[in-house]
Amino acid sequence: MGQGLSALICGTAVTSQYLATVYYLNTPMLQSFINYILLGITYTTALIFRRGDGNILQILKTKWWKYLLLGLTDVEANYAVVKAYQYTTLTSIQLLDCFIIPVLMILSWFFLKTRYRIIHYVAVCICLAGVGAMVGADILAGQDQGSSSDILLGDGLVLVSATLYAISNVCQEYTVKNLSRVEFLGMVGLFGSIISAIQLGILEHNEVSRIQWTWEIALILAGYAVCMYGFYSFMPLVIKMSSATAVNLSLLTGDLFSLFCGLFLFQYAFSGLYIVSLVVILVGFIMFNTVPTLNPALAPSSDEEGWDNHAAEFDNDSTQGCVDEITCAQAEQDQIKSQVNERQSACVVINSVKM
């Protein structure tokens, strides 16, 4: 499922590349706005028709400011990484974007109480080595590295984007494992639409007004929107089954999939290191998932957490059963001790009579 998410990320990269190189259309906020609108139409609408504490009004009364900050974080993370392409090289972006992995692990350690084993750190290092092989393949193949007008600014934007993505993913993991996937996507769709609409009107209104609309542009934008909507919709499911760190390790192959597509669509030069990089990343990802991380048991409050609720009930029943067994065993030991004491007293009396 993680590689399915990588394929969706590849779809967004290829469609964005087409818009930028063929149609000279650079409107990242417009593309994000379409995605947030789709999320709002489906998941925010679902929250409107919910009853009880899951209703959108109840959520907004108590947690509106939290989801506002989360929506702002998500929007700016998307914008910062796209903006970085205008200032720094593709190699820098591919390398610095991996900064999300250590940030995720640190945030998960402190806020989600996740405890990693040595094999997890080794697996992360192997995955990052695979990314290094991919970047080396780009350099050897002579791939176009893009702009380098202000490398320091571009690199800073990539690091800011990676940090914001890490914060958003940790919040997403907490929400989908303790509350509801629909609540997370509905609130992100609502506030993401509002924030991206404001930012779109301020930053990109001139670019949008100059678009010469054709069916090709509309079709490519629709393809981007479908891929991004699918990515946002399915990512919480994969995070719920694993973790945000594991999902982002699997997404490291997304750049490789984009490069493979570029071999046919944009005439990229092929290098054998691409295959090596893919294998190394997959080996590291499999190693990371062979041993589970240590997480505290959390009891979700949503009906969506079906098997988690059953597991929690099973744990409670098992614990209660163990307590009952221990109590019975203690009672039996006390009874045996009392019988032994009575026998010892009787022996003392008999010995006294004999004497």
mmCIF file of C-alpha atoms in Angstrom:
data_model
loop_
_atom_site.group_PDB
_atom_site.id
_atom_site.type_symbol
_atom_site.label_atom_id
_atom_site.label_comp_id
_atom_site.label_asym_id
_atom_site.label_seq_id
_atom_site.Cartn_x
_atom_site.Cartn_y
_atom_site.Cartn_z
ATOM 1 C CA MET A 1 0.000 0.000 0.000
ATOM 2 C CA GLY A 2 2.932 2.307 0.637
ATOM 3 C CA GLN A 3 4.174 1.752 -2.907
ATOM 4 C CA GLY A 4 0.661 2.543 -4.125
ATOM 5 C CA LEU A 5 1.000 5.916 -2.394
ATOM 6 C CA SER A 6 4.378 6.352 -4.116
ATOM 7 C CA ALA A 7 2.676 5.716 -7.463
ATOM 8 C CA LEU A 8 0.124 8.441 -6.674
ATOM 9 C CA ILE A 9 2.940 10.837 -5.747
ATOM 10 C CA CYS A 10 4.577 9.926 -9.050
ATOM 11 C CA GLY A 11 1.327 10.849 -10.814
ATOM 12 C CA THR A 12 1.282 14.289 -9.211
ATOM 13 C CA ALA A 13 4.956 14.853 -10.134
ATOM 14 C CA VAL A 14 4.498 13.828 -13.771
ATOM 15 C CA THR A 15 1.380 15.957 -14.280
ATOM 16 C CA SER A 16 3.049 18.954 -12.615
ATOM 17 C CA GLN A 17 6.090 18.463 -14.856
ATOM 18 C CA TYR A 18 3.861 18.413 -17.920
ATOM 19 C CA LEU A 19 2.115 21.620 -16.854
ATOM 20 C CA ALA A 20 5.432 23.370 -16.187
ATOM 21 C CA THR A 21 7.484 22.226 -19.186
ATOM 22 C CA VAL A 22 4.899 21.863 -21.940
ATOM 23 C CA TYR A 23 2.283 24.473 -21.036
ATOM 24 C CA TYR A 24 4.476 26.770 -18.867
ATOM 25 C CA LEU A 25 1.887 26.677 -16.126
ATOM 26 C CA ASN A 26 3.302 27.156 -12.597
ATOM 27 C CA THR A 27 0.328 27.446 -10.256
ATOM 28 C CA PRO A 28 0.990 25.285 -7.169
ATOM 29 C CA MET A 29 -1.662 27.024 -5.064
ATOM 30 C CA LEU A 30 -4.320 26.462 -7.736
ATOM 31 C CA GLN A 31 -3.481 22.772 -7.816
ATOM 32 C CA SER A 32 -3.573 22.531 -4.009
ATOM 33 C CA PHE A 33 -6.842 24.474 -3.881
ATOM 34 C CA ILE A 34 -8.523 21.967 -6.201
ATOM 35 C CA ASN A 35 -7.378 19.096 -3.978
ATOM 36 C CA TYR A 36 -8.652 20.742 -0.771
ATOM 37 C CA ILE A 37 -11.979 21.514 -2.420
ATOM 38 C CA LEU A 38 -12.401 17.835 -3.338
ATOM 39 C CA LEU A 39 -11.585 16.821 0.237
ATOM 40 C CA GLY A 40 -14.104 19.340 1.528
ATOM 41 C CA ILE A 41 -16.860 18.169 -0.810
ATOM 42 C CA THR A 42 -16.550 14.567 0.344
ATOM 43 C CA TYR A 43 -15.242 14.443 3.916
ATOM 44 C CA THR A 44 -16.428 17.808 5.284
ATOM 45 C CA THR A 45 -19.892 17.037 3.922
ATOM 46 C CA ALA A 46 -19.768 13.673 5.690
ATOM 47 C CA LEU A 47 -19.031 15.472 8.976
ATOM 48 C CA ILE A 48 -22.035 17.745 8.448
ATOM 49 C CA PHE A 49 -24.406 14.780 8.382
ATOM 50 C CA ARG A 50 -22.832 13.072 11.397
ATOM 51 C CA ARG A 51 -24.570 13.099 14.748
ATOM 52 C CA GLY A 52 -23.248 13.482 18.264
ATOM 53 C CA ASP A 53 -19.682 14.445 19.068
ATOM 54 C CA GLY A 54 -18.572 13.602 15.518
ATOM 55 C CA ASN A 55 -20.699 16.384 14.019
ATOM 56 C CA ILE A 56 -18.785 19.254 12.442
ATOM 57 C CA LEU A 57 -20.319 21.832 14.801
ATOM 58 C CA GLN A 58 -19.204 19.919 17.877
ATOM 59 C CA ILE A 59 -15.713 19.535 16.440
ATOM 60 C CA LEU A 60 -15.442 23.243 15.602
ATOM 61 C CA LYS A 61 -16.628 24.265 19.077
ATOM 62 C CA THR A 62 -13.777 22.492 20.828
ATOM 63 C CA LYS A 63 -10.941 21.978 18.326
ATOM 64 C CA TRP A 64 -11.313 24.589 15.576
ATOM 65 C CA TRP A 65 -8.000 26.321 16.363
ATOM 66 C CA LYS A 66 -6.086 23.028 16.314
ATOM 67 C CA TYR A 67 -7.368 22.127 12.855
ATOM 68 C CA LEU A 68 -6.790 25.696 11.669
ATOM 69 C CA LEU A 69 -3.099 25.375 12.566
ATOM 70 C CA LEU A 70 -2.990 21.894 11.012
ATOM 71 C CA GLY A 71 -4.541 23.181 7.770
ATOM 72 C CA LEU A 72 -2.088 26.087 7.673
ATOM 73 C CA THR A 73 0.837 23.698 8.239
ATOM 74 C CA ASP A 74 -0.277 21.391 5.432
ATOM 75 C CA VAL A 75 -0.873 24.185 2.921
ATOM 76 C CA GLU A 76 2.453 25.881 3.568
ATOM 77 C CA ALA A 77 4.354 22.575 3.439
ATOM 78 C CA ASN A 78 3.001 21.943 -0.063
ATOM 79 C CA TYR A 79 3.725 25.500 -1.179
ATOM 80 C CA ALA A 80 7.268 25.669 0.225
ATOM 81 C CA VAL A 81 8.550 22.549 -1.537
ATOM 82 C CA VAL A 82 7.099 23.623 -4.910
ATOM 83 C CA LYS A 83 8.560 27.120 -4.481
ATOM 84 C CA ALA A 84 11.981 25.618 -3.711
ATOM 85 C CA TYR A 85 12.260 24.310 -7.299
ATOM 86 C CA GLN A 86 12.601 27.927 -8.478
ATOM 87 C CA TYR A 87 15.730 28.550 -6.394
ATOM 88 C CA THR A 88 17.725 25.354 -5.855
ATOM 89 C CA THR A 89 18.687 22.179 -7.708
ATOM 90 C CA LEU A 90 16.827 18.893 -7.976
ATOM 91 C CA THR A 91 19.697 17.124 -6.184
ATOM 92 C CA SER A 92 19.420 19.413 -3.160
ATOM 93 C CA ILE A 93 15.670 18.920 -2.991
ATOM 94 C CA GLN A 94 15.921 15.128 -3.175
ATOM 95 C CA LEU A 95 18.572 15.016 -0.452
ATOM 96 C CA LEU A 96 17.163 17.636 1.926
ATOM 97 C CA ASP A 97 13.616 16.320 1.576
ATOM 98 C CA CYS A 98 14.792 13.244 3.511
ATOM 99 C CA PHE A 99 15.088 15.564 6.531
ATOM 100 C CA ILE A 100 11.459 14.651 7.196
ATOM 101 C CA ILE A 101 12.502 11.169 8.426
ATOM 102 C CA PRO A 102 14.625 12.211 11.455
ATOM 103 C CA VAL A 103 12.166 15.003 12.312
ATOM 104 C CA LEU A 104 9.311 12.487 12.231
ATOM 105 C CA MET A 105 11.191 10.078 14.472
ATOM 106 C CA ILE A 106 11.957 12.825 17.004
ATOM 107 C CA LEU A 107 8.375 14.128 17.064
ATOM 108 C CA SER A 108 6.989 10.583 17.316
ATOM 109 C CA TRP A 109 9.361 9.854 20.205
ATOM 110 C CA PHE A 110 8.206 12.860 22.243
ATOM 111 C CA PHE A 111 4.529 13.249 21.318
ATOM 112 C CA LEU A 112 3.400 9.743 20.319
ATOM 113 C CA LYS A 113 5.722 7.972 22.782
ATOM 114 C CA THR A 114 7.023 5.710 20.004
ATOM 115 C CA ARG A 115 10.131 3.772 20.924
ATOM 116 C CA TYR A 116 12.429 2.578 18.148
ATOM 117 C CA ARG A 117 14.821 -0.357 18.192
ATOM 118 C CA ILE A 118 18.325 -0.499 16.726
ATOM 119 C CA ILE A 119 17.061 -2.243 13.580
ATOM 120 C CA HIS A 120 14.811 0.729 12.851
ATOM 121 C CA TYR A 121 17.732 3.167 12.876
ATOM 122 C CA VAL A 122 19.758 0.810 10.670
ATOM 123 C CA ALA A 123 16.820 0.522 8.247
ATOM 124 C CA VAL A 124 16.490 4.313 8.016
ATOM 125 C CA CYS A 125 20.203 4.617 7.239
ATOM 126 C CA ILE A 126 19.856 2.005 4.482
ATOM 127 C CA CYS A 127 16.913 3.891 2.944
ATOM 128 C CA LEU A 128 18.881 7.157 3.002
ATOM 129 C CA ALA A 129 21.787 5.367 1.348
ATOM 130 C CA GLY A 130 19.372 4.364 -1.415
ATOM 131 C CA VAL A 131 18.407 8.013 -1.850
ATOM 132 C CA GLY A 132 22.113 8.858 -2.111
ATOM 133 C CA ALA A 133 22.468 6.292 -4.901
ATOM 134 C CA MET A 134 19.503 7.873 -6.699
ATOM 135 C CA VAL A 135 21.039 11.347 -6.501
ATOM 136 C CA GLY A 136 24.353 9.942 -7.740
ATOM 137 C CA ALA A 137 22.541 8.381 -10.682
ATOM 138 C CA ASP A 138 21.007 11.769 -11.536
ATOM 139 C CA ILE A 139 24.425 13.406 -11.563
ATOM 140 C CA LEU A 140 26.081 10.657 -13.627
ATOM 141 C CA ALA A 141 23.190 10.653 -16.099
ATOM 142 C CA GLY A 142 23.548 14.405 -16.564
ATOM 143 C CA GLN A 143 19.941 15.115 -15.705
ATOM 144 C CA ASP A 144 18.812 18.739 -15.774
ATOM 145 C CA GLN A 145 19.143 19.996 -12.214
ATOM 146 C CA GLY A 146 16.845 22.979 -12.668
ATOM 147 C CA SER A 147 17.401 26.466 -11.293
ATOM 148 C CA SER A 148 20.183 27.473 -8.909
ATOM 149 C CA SER A 149 19.479 31.207 -8.632
ATOM 150 C CA ASP A 150 19.436 31.258 -4.814
ATOM 151 C CA ILE A 151 20.525 27.880 -3.458
ATOM 152 C CA LEU A 152 20.525 28.982 0.193
ATOM 153 C CA LEU A 153 16.917 30.184 0.010
ATOM 154 C CA GLY A 154 15.825 27.087 -1.900
ATOM 155 C CA ASP A 155 17.499 24.710 0.546
ATOM 156 C CA GLY A 156 15.920 26.577 3.444
ATOM 157 C CA LEU A 157 12.477 26.214 1.863
ATOM 158 C CA VAL A 158 13.012 22.452 1.478
ATOM 159 C CA LEU A 159 13.973 22.109 5.153
ATOM 160 C CA VAL A 160 10.965 24.191 6.230
ATOM 161 C CA SER A 161 8.699 22.075 4.045
ATOM 162 C CA ALA A 162 10.099 18.817 5.452
ATOM 163 C CA THR A 163 9.587 20.047 9.024
ATOM 164 C CA LEU A 164 6.015 21.154 8.320
ATOM 165 C CA TYR A 165 5.246 17.834 6.608
ATOM 166 C CA ALA A 166 6.596 15.991 9.658
ATOM 167 C CA ILE A 167 4.370 18.007 12.004
ATOM 168 C CA SER A 168 1.348 17.397 9.770
ATOM 169 C CA ASN A 169 2.044 13.647 9.544
ATOM 170 C CA VAL A 170 2.466 13.245 13.311
ATOM 171 C CA CYS A 171 -0.849 15.060 13.866
ATOM 172 C CA GLN A 172 -2.403 12.829 11.221
ATOM 173 C CA GLU A 173 -1.145 9.656 12.906
ATOM 174 C CA TYR A 174 -2.500 10.762 16.287
ATOM 175 C CA THR A 175 -5.879 11.725 14.814
ATOM 176 C CA VAL A 176 -6.520 8.611 12.729
ATOM 177 C CA LYS A 177 -5.436 6.269 15.539
ATOM 178 C CA ASN A 178 -7.382 8.009 18.300
ATOM 179 C CA LEU A 179 -10.242 9.890 16.652
ATOM 180 C CA SER A 180 -11.313 9.433 13.040
ATOM 181 C CA ARG A 181 -9.890 9.464 9.521
ATOM 182 C CA VAL A 182 -12.996 11.281 8.257
ATOM 183 C CA GLU A 183 -12.608 13.966 10.919
ATOM 184 C CA PHE A 184 -8.983 14.577 9.943
ATOM 185 C CA LEU A 185 -9.648 14.787 6.201
ATOM 186 C CA GLY A 186 -12.834 16.811 6.666
ATOM 187 C CA MET A 187 -11.127 19.446 8.802
ATOM 188 C CA VAL A 188 -8.041 19.593 6.550
ATOM 189 C CA GLY A 189 -10.341 19.977 3.539
ATOM 190 C CA LEU A 190 -12.301 22.774 5.220
ATOM 191 C CA PHE A 191 -9.435 24.898 6.505
ATOM 192 C CA GLY A 192 -7.102 23.964 3.644
ATOM 193 C CA SER A 193 -9.671 25.273 1.139
ATOM 194 C CA ILE A 194 -10.029 28.570 2.991
ATOM 195 C CA ILE A 195 -6.302 29.159 3.462
ATOM 196 C CA SER A 196 -5.311 28.084 -0.060
ATOM 197 C CA ALA A 197 -8.081 30.250 -1.567
ATOM 198 C CA ILE A 198 -6.769 33.319 0.270
ATOM 199 C CA GLN A 199 -3.177 32.532 -0.717
ATOM 200 C CA LEU A 200 -4.237 31.829 -4.302
ATOM 201 C CA GLY A 201 -5.947 35.214 -4.587
ATOM 202 C CA ILE A 202 -2.897 37.019 -3.182
ATOM 203 C CA LEU A 203 -0.022 35.212 -4.912
ATOM 204 C CA GLU A 204 -1.311 33.656 -8.113
ATOM 205 C CA HIS A 205 -4.250 35.694 -9.357
ATOM 206 C CA ASN A 206 -2.195 37.059 -12.273
ATOM 207 C CA GLU A 207 -0.997 33.606 -13.349
ATOM 208 C CA VAL A 208 -4.501 32.153 -13.173
ATOM 209 C CA SER A 209 -5.956 35.021 -15.208
ATOM 210 C CA ARG A 210 -3.383 34.432 -17.979
ATOM 211 C CA ILE A 211 -4.142 30.722 -18.396
ATOM 212 C CA GLN A 212 -5.230 29.832 -21.934
ATOM 213 C CA TRP A 213 -7.672 27.064 -21.062
ATOM 214 C CA THR A 214 -7.691 24.039 -23.337
ATOM 215 C CA TRP A 215 -8.993 20.536 -22.831
ATOM 216 C CA GLU A 216 -5.415 19.273 -22.486
ATOM 217 C CA ILE A 217 -4.673 21.616 -19.566
ATOM 218 C CA ALA A 218 -8.006 20.777 -17.941
ATOM 219 C CA LEU A 219 -7.341 17.038 -18.344
ATOM 220 C CA ILE A 220 -3.839 17.254 -16.833
ATOM 221 C CA LEU A 221 -5.141 19.341 -13.910
ATOM 222 C CA ALA A 222 -7.876 16.764 -13.377
ATOM 223 C CA GLY A 223 -5.281 13.979 -13.401
ATOM 224 C CA TYR A 224 -3.210 15.841 -10.805
ATOM 225 C CA ALA A 225 -6.289 16.420 -8.643
ATOM 226 C CA VAL A 226 -7.318 12.740 -8.786
ATOM 227 C CA CYS A 227 -3.811 11.553 -7.814
ATOM 228 C CA MET A 228 -3.493 14.039 -4.962
ATOM 229 C CA TYR A 229 -7.026 13.350 -3.713
ATOM 230 C CA GLY A 230 -6.317 9.615 -3.742
ATOM 231 C CA PHE A 231 -3.041 10.184 -1.905
ATOM 232 C CA TYR A 232 -4.711 12.231 0.842
ATOM 233 C CA SER A 233 -7.589 9.747 1.135
ATOM 234 C CA PHE A 234 -5.516 6.561 1.393
ATOM 235 C CA MET A 235 -2.519 7.805 3.349
ATOM 236 C CA PRO A 236 -4.421 7.832 6.705
ATOM 237 C CA LEU A 237 -5.344 4.178 6.149
ATOM 238 C CA VAL A 238 -1.707 3.179 5.690
ATOM 239 C CA ILE A 239 -0.569 5.311 8.640
ATOM 240 C CA LYS A 240 -3.226 3.665 10.814
ATOM 241 C CA MET A 241 -1.877 0.225 9.921
ATOM 242 C CA SER A 242 1.781 1.204 10.406
ATOM 243 C CA SER A 243 3.144 4.647 11.304
ATOM 244 C CA ALA A 244 3.922 8.007 9.735
ATOM 245 C CA THR A 245 7.643 7.180 9.711
ATOM 246 C CA ALA A 246 7.103 3.875 7.900
ATOM 247 C CA VAL A 247 4.864 5.530 5.304
ATOM 248 C CA ASN A 248 7.400 8.265 4.567
ATOM 249 C CA LEU A 249 10.137 5.651 4.153
ATOM 250 C CA SER A 250 7.996 3.928 1.541
ATOM 251 C CA LEU A 251 7.434 7.273 -0.218
ATOM 252 C CA LEU A 252 11.171 7.575 -0.896
ATOM 253 C CA THR A 253 10.608 5.455 -4.007
ATOM 254 C CA GLY A 254 8.239 8.095 -5.412
ATOM 255 C CA ASP A 255 11.127 10.054 -6.966
ATOM 256 C CA LEU A 256 12.394 6.849 -8.570
ATOM 257 C CA PHE A 257 9.005 6.099 -10.101
ATOM 258 C CA SER A 258 8.957 9.651 -11.476
ATOM 259 C CA LEU A 259 12.409 9.122 -12.982
ATOM 260 C CA PHE A 260 11.289 5.859 -14.612
ATOM 261 C CA CYS A 261 8.317 7.684 -16.136
ATOM 262 C CA GLY A 262 10.670 10.442 -17.257
ATOM 263 C CA LEU A 263 12.701 7.922 -19.251
ATOM 264 C CA PHE A 264 9.730 7.557 -21.609
ATOM 265 C CA LEU A 265 7.937 10.894 -21.283
ATOM 266 C CA PHE A 266 10.786 13.404 -20.944
ATOM 267 C CA GLN A 267 13.695 11.438 -22.461
ATOM 268 C CA TYR A 268 15.735 11.169 -19.250
ATOM 269 C CA ALA A 269 19.000 9.223 -19.503
ATOM 270 C CA PHE A 270 18.958 5.811 -17.818
ATOM 271 C CA SER A 271 21.466 4.714 -15.172
ATOM 272 C CA GLY A 272 21.822 1.306 -13.533
ATOM 273 C CA LEU A 273 22.086 3.071 -10.172
ATOM 274 C CA TYR A 274 18.337 3.741 -10.378
ATOM 275 C CA ILE A 275 17.673 0.003 -10.020
ATOM 276 C CA VAL A 276 20.239 -0.255 -7.211
ATOM 277 C CA SER A 277 18.617 2.666 -5.434
ATOM 278 C CA LEU A 278 15.142 1.138 -5.701
ATOM 279 C CA VAL A 279 16.323 -2.215 -4.316
ATOM 280 C CA VAL A 280 18.235 -0.601 -1.431
ATOM 281 C CA ILE A 281 15.269 1.580 -0.412
ATOM 282 C CA LEU A 282 12.880 -1.380 -0.517
ATOM 283 C CA VAL A 283 15.273 -3.519 1.564
ATOM 284 C CA GLY A 284 15.522 -0.776 4.180
ATOM 285 C CA PHE A 285 11.751 -0.309 4.216
ATOM 286 C CA ILE A 286 11.148 -4.051 4.679
ATOM 287 C CA MET A 287 13.703 -4.143 7.498
ATOM 288 C CA PHE A 288 11.947 -1.266 9.245
ATOM 289 C CA ASN A 289 8.625 -3.124 9.193
ATOM 290 C CA THR A 290 9.910 -6.576 10.207
ATOM 291 C CA VAL A 291 10.106 -5.507 13.867
ATOM 292 C CA PRO A 292 7.221 -3.426 15.267
ATOM 293 C CA THR A 293 7.910 -0.212 17.130
ATOM 294 C CA LEU A 294 6.919 0.073 20.773
ATOM 295 C CA ASN A 295 3.804 2.194 21.205
ATOM 296 C CA PRO A 296 1.623 2.780 24.279
ATOM 297 C CA ALA A 297 -1.805 1.161 24.054
ATOM 298 C CA LEU A 298 -4.414 3.783 23.119
ATOM 299 C CA ALA A 299 -8.147 3.187 23.175
ATOM 300 C CA PRO A 300 -9.784 5.048 20.251
ATOM 301 C CA SER A 301 -13.113 6.697 20.724
ATOM 302 C CA SER A 302 -14.449 6.261 17.191
ATOM 303 C CA ASP A 303 -16.456 3.475 15.644
ATOM 304 C CA GLU A 304 -13.987 3.506 12.742
ATOM 305 C CA GLU A 305 -11.376 1.868 14.945
ATOM 306 C CA GLY A 306 -13.219 -1.455 14.776
ATOM 307 C CA TRP A 307 -10.497 -3.988 15.330
ATOM 308 C CA ASP A 308 -8.687 -1.675 17.772
ATOM 309 C CA ASN A 309 -11.800 -1.518 19.955
ATOM 310 C CA HIS A 310 -12.130 -5.294 19.928
ATOM 311 C CA ALA A 311 -8.454 -5.640 20.756
ATOM 312 C CA ALA A 312 -8.824 -3.241 23.685
ATOM 313 C CA GLU A 313 -11.840 -5.161 25.004
ATOM 314 C CA PHE A 314 -9.923 -8.420 24.635
ATOM 315 C CA ASP A 315 -6.989 -6.954 26.553
ATOM 316 C CA ASN A 316 -9.303 -5.756 29.330
ATOM 317 C CA ASP A 317 -10.979 -9.168 29.587
ATOM 318 C CA SER A 318 -7.607 -10.904 29.630
ATOM 319 C CA THR A 319 -6.328 -8.575 32.349
ATOM 320 C CA GLN A 320 -9.436 -9.126 34.472
ATOM 321 C CA GLY A 321 -9.099 -12.884 34.035
ATOM 322 C CA CYS A 322 -5.498 -12.772 35.177
ATOM 323 C CA VAL A 323 -6.462 -10.757 38.256
ATOM 324 C CA ASP A 324 -9.170 -13.298 39.151
ATOM 325 C CA GLU A 325 -6.735 -16.204 38.761
ATOM 326 C CA ILE A 326 -4.154 -14.481 40.972
ATOM 327 C CA THR A 327 -6.806 -13.812 43.647
ATOM 328 C CA CYS A 328 -7.918 -17.461 43.647
ATOM 329 C CA ALA A 329 -4.320 -18.677 43.879
ATOM 330 C CA GLN A 330 -3.667 -16.402 46.855
ATOM 331 C CA ALA A 331 -6.803 -17.715 48.604
ATOM 332 C CA GLU A 332 -5.679 -21.314 48.072
ATOM 333 C CA GLN A 333 -2.213 -20.525 49.465
ATOM 334 C CA ASP A 334 -3.740 -18.922 52.561
ATOM 335 C CA GLN A 335 -5.943 -21.979 53.112
ATOM 336 C CA ILE A 336 -2.971 -24.346 52.823
ATOM 337 C CA LYS A 337 -0.955 -22.242 55.268
ATOM 338 C CA SER A 338 -3.776 -22.321 57.830
ATOM 339 C CA GLN A 339 -4.026 -26.127 57.537
ATOM 340 C CA VAL A 340 -0.269 -26.496 58.017
ATOM 341 C CA ASN A 341 -0.404 -24.264 61.077
ATOM 342 C CA GLU A 342 -3.243 -26.351 62.571
ATOM 343 C CA ARG A 343 -1.285 -29.583 61.998
ATOM 344 C CA GLN A 344 1.816 -28.081 63.596
ATOM 345 C CA SER A 345 -0.225 -27.032 66.643
ATOM 346 C CA ALA A 346 -1.669 -30.553 66.952
ATOM 347 C CA CYS A 347 1.824 -32.075 66.794
ATOM 348 C CA VAL A 348 3.021 -29.761 69.564
ATOM 349 C CA VAL A 349 0.100 -30.822 71.801
ATOM 350 C CA ILE A 350 0.775 -34.543 71.170
ATOM 351 C CA ASN A 351 4.470 -34.176 71.891
ATOM 352 C CA SER A 352 3.646 -32.353 75.116
ATOM 353 C CA VAL A 353 1.318 -35.174 76.224
ATOM 354 C CA LYS A 354 4.010 -37.769 75.443
ATOM 355 C CA MET A 355 6.578 -35.883 77.486
#
